[in-house]
Coordinates of C-alpha atoms in Angstrom, one line a residue:
X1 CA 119.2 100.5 85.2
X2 CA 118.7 103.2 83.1
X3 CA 116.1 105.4 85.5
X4 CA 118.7 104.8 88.5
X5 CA 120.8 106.6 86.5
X6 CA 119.0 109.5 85.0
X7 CA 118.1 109.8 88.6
X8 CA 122.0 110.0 89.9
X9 CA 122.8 112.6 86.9
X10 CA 119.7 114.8 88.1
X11 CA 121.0 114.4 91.6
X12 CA 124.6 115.2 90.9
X13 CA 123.7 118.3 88.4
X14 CA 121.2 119.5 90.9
X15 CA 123.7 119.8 93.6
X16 CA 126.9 121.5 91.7
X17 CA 124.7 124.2 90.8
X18 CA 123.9 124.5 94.5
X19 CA 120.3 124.2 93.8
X20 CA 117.7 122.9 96.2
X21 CA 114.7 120.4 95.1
X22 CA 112.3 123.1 95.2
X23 CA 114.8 124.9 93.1
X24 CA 115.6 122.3 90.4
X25 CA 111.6 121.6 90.7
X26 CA 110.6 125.3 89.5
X27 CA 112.8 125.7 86.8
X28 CA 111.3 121.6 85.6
X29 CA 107.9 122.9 86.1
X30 CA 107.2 119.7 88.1
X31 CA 106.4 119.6 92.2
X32 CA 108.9 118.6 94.3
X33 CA 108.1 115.0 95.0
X34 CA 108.2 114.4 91.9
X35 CA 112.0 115.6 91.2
X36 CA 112.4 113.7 94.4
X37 CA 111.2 110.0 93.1
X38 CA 113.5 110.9 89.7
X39 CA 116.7 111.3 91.7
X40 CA 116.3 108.0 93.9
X41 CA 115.2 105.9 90.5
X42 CA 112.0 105.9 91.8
X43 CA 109.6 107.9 89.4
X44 CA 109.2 107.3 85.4
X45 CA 109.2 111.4 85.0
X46 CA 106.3 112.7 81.6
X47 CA 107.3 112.6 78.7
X48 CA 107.1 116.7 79.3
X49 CA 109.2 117.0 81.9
X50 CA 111.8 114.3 80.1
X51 CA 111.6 116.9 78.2
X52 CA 112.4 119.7 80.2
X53 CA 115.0 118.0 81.5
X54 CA 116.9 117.2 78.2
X55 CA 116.8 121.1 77.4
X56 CA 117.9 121.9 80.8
X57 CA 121.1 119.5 80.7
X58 CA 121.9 120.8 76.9
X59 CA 121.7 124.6 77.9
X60 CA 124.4 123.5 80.3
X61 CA 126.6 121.2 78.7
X62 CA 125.8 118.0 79.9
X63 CA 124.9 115.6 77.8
X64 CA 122.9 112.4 78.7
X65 CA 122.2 110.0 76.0
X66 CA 121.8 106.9 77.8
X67 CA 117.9 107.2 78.5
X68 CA 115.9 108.0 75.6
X69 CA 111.9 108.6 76.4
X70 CA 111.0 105.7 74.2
X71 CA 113.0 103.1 76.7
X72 CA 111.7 104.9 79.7
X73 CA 107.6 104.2 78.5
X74 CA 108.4 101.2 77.5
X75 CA 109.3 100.1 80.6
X76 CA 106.2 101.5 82.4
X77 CA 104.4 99.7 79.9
X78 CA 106.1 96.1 80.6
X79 CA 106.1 96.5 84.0
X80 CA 102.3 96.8 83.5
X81 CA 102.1 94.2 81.4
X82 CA 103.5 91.8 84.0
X83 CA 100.8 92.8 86.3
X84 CA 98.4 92.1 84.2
X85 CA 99.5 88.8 83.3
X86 CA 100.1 87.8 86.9
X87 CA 96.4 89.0 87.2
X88 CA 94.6 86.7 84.8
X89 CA 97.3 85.0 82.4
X90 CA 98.8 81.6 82.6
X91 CA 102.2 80.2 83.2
X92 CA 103.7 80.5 80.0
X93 CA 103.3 83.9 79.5
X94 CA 103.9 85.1 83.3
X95 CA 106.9 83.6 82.2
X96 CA 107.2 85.6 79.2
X97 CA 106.4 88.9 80.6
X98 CA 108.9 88.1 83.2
X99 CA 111.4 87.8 81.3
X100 CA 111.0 90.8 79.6
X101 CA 110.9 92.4 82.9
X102 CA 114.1 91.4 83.5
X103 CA 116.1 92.8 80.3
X104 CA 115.1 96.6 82.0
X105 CA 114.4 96.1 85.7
X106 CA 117.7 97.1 88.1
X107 CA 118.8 94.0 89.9
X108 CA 119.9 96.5 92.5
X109 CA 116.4 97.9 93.2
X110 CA 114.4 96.6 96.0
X111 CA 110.7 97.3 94.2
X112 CA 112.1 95.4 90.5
X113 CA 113.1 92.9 93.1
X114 CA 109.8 92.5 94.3
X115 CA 108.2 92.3 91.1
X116 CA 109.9 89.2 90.2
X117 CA 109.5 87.5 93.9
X118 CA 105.9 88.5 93.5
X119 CA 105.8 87.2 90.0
X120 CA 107.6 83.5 91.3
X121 CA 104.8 83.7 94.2
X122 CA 101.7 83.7 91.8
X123 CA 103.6 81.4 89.2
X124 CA 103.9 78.7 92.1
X125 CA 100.4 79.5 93.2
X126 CA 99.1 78.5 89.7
X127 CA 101.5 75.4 89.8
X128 CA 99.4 74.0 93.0
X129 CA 101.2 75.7 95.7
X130 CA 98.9 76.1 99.3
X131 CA 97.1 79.1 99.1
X132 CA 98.1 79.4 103.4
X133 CA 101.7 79.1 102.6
X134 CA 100.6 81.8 99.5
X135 CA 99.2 84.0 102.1
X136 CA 102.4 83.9 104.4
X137 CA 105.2 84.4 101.8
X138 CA 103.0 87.4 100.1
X139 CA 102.6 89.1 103.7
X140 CA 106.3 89.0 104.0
X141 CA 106.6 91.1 100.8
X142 CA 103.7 93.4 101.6
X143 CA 103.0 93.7 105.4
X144 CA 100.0 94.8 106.3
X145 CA 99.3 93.1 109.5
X146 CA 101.0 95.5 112.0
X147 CA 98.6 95.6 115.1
X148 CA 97.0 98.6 114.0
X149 CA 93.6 99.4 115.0
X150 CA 91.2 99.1 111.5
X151 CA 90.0 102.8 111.9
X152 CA 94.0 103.8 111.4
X153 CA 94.4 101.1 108.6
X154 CA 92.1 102.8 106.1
X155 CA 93.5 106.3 106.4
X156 CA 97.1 107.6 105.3
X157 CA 98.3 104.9 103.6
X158 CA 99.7 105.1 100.1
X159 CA 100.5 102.6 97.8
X160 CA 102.9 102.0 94.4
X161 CA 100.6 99.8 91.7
X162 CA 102.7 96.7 92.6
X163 CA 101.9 97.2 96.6
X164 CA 98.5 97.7 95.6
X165 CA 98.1 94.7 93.3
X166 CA 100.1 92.3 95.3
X167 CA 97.8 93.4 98.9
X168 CA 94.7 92.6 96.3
X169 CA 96.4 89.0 95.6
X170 CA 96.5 89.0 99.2
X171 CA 92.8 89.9 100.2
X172 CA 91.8 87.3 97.2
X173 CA 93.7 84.1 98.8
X174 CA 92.3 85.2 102.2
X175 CA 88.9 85.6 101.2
X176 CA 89.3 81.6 99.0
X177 CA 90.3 80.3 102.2
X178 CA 87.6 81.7 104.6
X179 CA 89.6 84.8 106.3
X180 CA 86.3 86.7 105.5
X181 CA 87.6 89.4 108.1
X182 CA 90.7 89.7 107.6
X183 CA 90.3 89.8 103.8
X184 CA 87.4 92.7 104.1
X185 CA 90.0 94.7 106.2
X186 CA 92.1 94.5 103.0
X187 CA 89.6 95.7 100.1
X188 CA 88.5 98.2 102.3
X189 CA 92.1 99.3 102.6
X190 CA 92.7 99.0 99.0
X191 CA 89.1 101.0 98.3
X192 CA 90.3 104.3 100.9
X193 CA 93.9 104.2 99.6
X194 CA 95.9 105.0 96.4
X195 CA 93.3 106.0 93.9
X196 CA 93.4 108.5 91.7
X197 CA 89.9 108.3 89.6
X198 CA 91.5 110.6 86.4
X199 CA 94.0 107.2 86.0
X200 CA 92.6 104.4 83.9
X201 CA 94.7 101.9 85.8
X202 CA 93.5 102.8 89.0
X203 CA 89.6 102.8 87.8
X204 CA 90.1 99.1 86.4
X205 CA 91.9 98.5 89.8
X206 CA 89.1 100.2 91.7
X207 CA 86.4 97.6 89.9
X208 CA 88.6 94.7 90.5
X209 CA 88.9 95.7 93.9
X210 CA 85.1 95.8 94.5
X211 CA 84.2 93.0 93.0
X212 CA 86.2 91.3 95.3
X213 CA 84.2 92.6 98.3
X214 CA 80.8 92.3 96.7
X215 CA 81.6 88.3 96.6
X216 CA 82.8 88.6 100.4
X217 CA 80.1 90.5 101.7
X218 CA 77.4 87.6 99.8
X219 CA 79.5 85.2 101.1
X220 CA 78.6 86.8 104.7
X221 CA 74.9 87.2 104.1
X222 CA 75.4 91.3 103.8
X223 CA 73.7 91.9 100.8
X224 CA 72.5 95.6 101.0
X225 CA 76.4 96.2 101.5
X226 CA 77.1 93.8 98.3
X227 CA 74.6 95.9 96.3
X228 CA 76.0 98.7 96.9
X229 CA 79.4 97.4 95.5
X230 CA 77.8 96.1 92.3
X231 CA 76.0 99.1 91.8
X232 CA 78.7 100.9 92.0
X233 CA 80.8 98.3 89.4
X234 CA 77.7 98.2 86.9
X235 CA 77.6 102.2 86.6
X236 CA 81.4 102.8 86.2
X237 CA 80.4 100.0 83.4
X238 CA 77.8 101.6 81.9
X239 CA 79.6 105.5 81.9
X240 CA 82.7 103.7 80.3
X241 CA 81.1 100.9 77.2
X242 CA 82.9 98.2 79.2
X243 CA 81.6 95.1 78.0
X244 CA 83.3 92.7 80.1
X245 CA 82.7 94.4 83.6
X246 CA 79.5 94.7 82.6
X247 CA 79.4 91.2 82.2
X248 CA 81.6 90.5 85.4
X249 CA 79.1 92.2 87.6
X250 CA 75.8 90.4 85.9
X251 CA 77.5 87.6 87.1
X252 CA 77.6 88.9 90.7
X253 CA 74.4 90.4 90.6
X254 CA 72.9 87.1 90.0
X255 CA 75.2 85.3 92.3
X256 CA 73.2 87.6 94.8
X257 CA 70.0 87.2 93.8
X258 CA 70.4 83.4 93.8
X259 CA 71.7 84.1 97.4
X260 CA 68.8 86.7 98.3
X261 CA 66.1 84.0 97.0
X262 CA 65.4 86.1 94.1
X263 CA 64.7 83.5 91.7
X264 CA 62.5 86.1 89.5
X265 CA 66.3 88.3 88.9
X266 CA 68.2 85.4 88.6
X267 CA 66.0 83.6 85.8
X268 CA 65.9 87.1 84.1
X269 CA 70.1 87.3 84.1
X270 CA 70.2 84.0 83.3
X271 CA 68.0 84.2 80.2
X272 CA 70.0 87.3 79.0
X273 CA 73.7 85.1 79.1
X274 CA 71.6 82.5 77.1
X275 CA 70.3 85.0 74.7
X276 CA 74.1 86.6 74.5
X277 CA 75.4 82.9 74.0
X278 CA 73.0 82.5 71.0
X279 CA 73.6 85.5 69.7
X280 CA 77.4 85.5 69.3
X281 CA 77.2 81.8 67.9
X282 CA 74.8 83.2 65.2
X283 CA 77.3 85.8 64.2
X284 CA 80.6 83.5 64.2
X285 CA 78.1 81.3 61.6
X286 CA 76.5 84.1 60.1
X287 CA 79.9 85.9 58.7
X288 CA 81.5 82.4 59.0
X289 CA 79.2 81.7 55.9
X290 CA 79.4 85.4 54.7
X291 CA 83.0 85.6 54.4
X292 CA 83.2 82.4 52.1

């Protein structure tokens, strides 16, 4: 795979110039953990530092043309992609996205690995599999039950996207089969750990996430809890024009109210879908009509 090695030619340059990580990471402009996740195949390095580290091979005399930055994005971008699909998609293209996976991933790499054992979990889940024998396999590729007290759970920990993603799938299949606890302990995890609010991926993640709990905690009768969550989903909405979270989270909001006895909220949500529905089937008609 071609980040494995970019990562053993940084490692082998670095040390026959007798240069340390902090070293190699000064003259890259880039902090030490970084450097470090390039040399082990671990880290997709910026496009700026890619950069840097083209010049810094050429001033020397080494060339490396087997990674170009193009290939390197492109297979952040896929391995997104298959995320994504695993999230919402069906079969067919899981099975797509998969396979695209597979024409870059390293067979030799225990995280590519994981993405397609992860990938063959949620395509059998879709295909009927039990969501217990779901929630067994996926803990065997993401522990998370270690006898730890909760307090120690929801500090320190930090997470790659698929880690993140797959302990969400987790926390999902436990809260569909009536592990309210143990699936709470999860979102809450997720919610303390791994995000990085600058990151669009992780702010999508961060909503998915808290949607999650806002059904838990109605399902438990804890709705100033579940307000909070949907609050907190309807502003990020709002401050970002997202049309379909905002719509996600009217539809928890009047899952609660329905729950809270509010039947004054939940007519009023109920007449605005209706009024949406009639709306966009006026348009499709409207320029239907116009465009012929």
């Amino acid at each position: 795979m071609v980040l494995k090695n970019l990562g053993r030619n940084m490692h082998s340059y670095r040390k026959s110039n007798g240069w340390s990580q902090e070293t190699m990471a000064w003259k890259l402009k880039c902090a030490p953990s970084t450097l470090s996740g390039i040399e082990t195949g671990k880290t997709c390095p910026s496009v700026k530092t890619f950069d840097k580290i083209c010049v810094e091979f050429e001033v020397n005399g080494v060339d490396y043309h087997e990674l170009t930055m193009d290939e390197n994005l492109e297979f952040q971008k896929v391995k997104e992609e298959l995320i994504l699909a695993l999230n919402s998609k069906g079969k067919k293209t899981i099975e797509k996205k998969l396979e695209k996976f597979k024409k870059y991933m390293d067979h030799e790499n225990e995280e590519h690995q994981k993405y397609v054992l992860l990938s063959d979990l949620v395509y059998m889940l879709k295909s009927g599999m039990d969501k217990e024998e779901f929630i067994e396999r996926i803990e065997e590729l993401f522990p998370t039950n270690h006898g730890t007290e909760k307090s120690d759970m929801l500090t320190g920990q930090h997470f790659t996207k698929l880690e993140h993603f797959g302990i969400y799938l987790k926390a999902n299949a436990l809260l569909e089969t009536g592990y309210l606890e143990k699936a709470q302990e999860l979102y809450e995890l997720l919610l303390n750990n791994g995000f990085n609010d600058n990151t669009d991926y992780y702010r999508k993640r961060c909503n998915s996430v808290s949607a999650g709990l806002a059904k838990l905690l109605i399902a438990k009768h804890d709705y100033m809890k579940a307000e909070k969550c949907i609050g907190y989903i309807f502003s990020k909405a709002i401050k970002n024009i997202d049309g379909r979270v905002f719509f996600q989270v009217m539809c928890l909001q009047q899952e609660l109210f329905k729950e809270m006895g509010n039947t004054e909220g939940e007519k009023i949500i109920n007449d605005f879908f209706e009024a949406a529905a009639a709306m966009i089937n006026y348009f499709n008609k409207y320029y239907t009509i116009t465009d012929q």
